[in-house]
Amino acid sequence: MNTRWRIQIEGQPEAFEAEPEQTILKAALQAGASLLSSCRNGTCRACRCRLLTGEIQYLIEWPGLSAEEKAEGWILPCVAQARSDLRLRPRGDEE
Ligand code: FES
């Protein structure tokens, strides 16, 4: 079964789909969605978003987020894969 997850970034008109093996950032850029990024390896935090709904899985063991940030729902889409449909709020809308 090839499940594709539907991802909605708040403030953007169109949702997009992600394959389970794609990072959320890669799927967003491929779909033409706007999402900040730089290192794409989980260290610079440029892509930081808040996960409003849904489940993700990380490709790396220690993404560049504190325990508090994780508890608050922050994620790094460049090193995360969707494991359900997602709703995300980009960092710029929080700060
Ligand atoms: S692009 Fe650097 S942490 Fe995601």
PDB file of N, CA and C in Angstrom, residues 9 40 42 48 76 82 85 88-89:
ATOM      1  N   ILE A   9      -0.142  23.659   5.298  1.00  0.00           N
ATOM      2  CA  ILE A   9       0.623  24.679   6.018  1.00  0.00           C
ATOM      3  C   ILE A   9      -0.294  25.875   6.192  1.00  0.00           C
ATOM      4  N   ARG A  40      19.005  21.839   5.802  1.00  0.00           N
ATOM      5  CA  ARG A  40      18.271  20.614   5.426  1.00  0.00           C
ATOM      6  C   ARG A  40      18.818  19.356   6.103  1.00  0.00           C
ATOM      7  N   GLY A  42      18.703  19.346   9.852  1.00  0.00           N
ATOM      8  CA  GLY A  42      18.228  19.361  11.225  1.00  0.00           C
ATOM      9  C   GLY A  42      19.065  20.163  12.197  1.00  0.00           C
ATOM     10  N   ARG A  48      11.861  25.460  11.108  1.00  0.00           N
ATOM     11  CA  ARG A  48      11.046  25.131  12.293  1.00  0.00           C
ATOM     12  C   ARG A  48       9.572  25.506  12.109  1.00  0.00           C
ATOM     13  N   LEU A  76      11.077  19.948  12.990  1.00  0.00           N
ATOM     14  CA  LEU A  76      11.977  20.368  11.908  1.00  0.00           C
ATOM     15  C   LEU A  76      11.609  19.567  10.660  1.00  0.00           C
ATOM     16  N   ALA A  82       6.084  12.549   7.448  1.00  0.00           N
ATOM     17  CA  ALA A  82       4.699  12.468   7.931  1.00  0.00           C
ATOM     18  C   ALA A  82       4.337  11.017   8.207  1.00  0.00           C
ATOM     19  N   ASP A  85      -1.926  12.582   8.175  1.00  0.00           N
ATOM     20  CA  ASP A  85      -2.165  13.918   7.649  1.00  0.00           C
ATOM     21  C   ASP A  85      -1.686  14.925   8.689  1.00  0.00           C
ATOM     22  N   LEU A  88       0.443  22.290   9.833  1.00  0.00           N
ATOM     23  CA  LEU A  88       1.650  22.934  10.353  1.00  0.00           C
ATOM     24  C   LEU A  88       1.467  24.438  10.382  1.00  0.00           C
ATOM     25  N   ARG A  89       2.101  25.064  11.387  1.00  0.00           N
ATOM     26  CA  ARG A  89       2.143  26.537  11.442  1.00  0.00           C
ATOM     27  C   ARG A  89       3.605  26.954  11.294  1.00  0.00           C
TER      28      ARG A  89
END
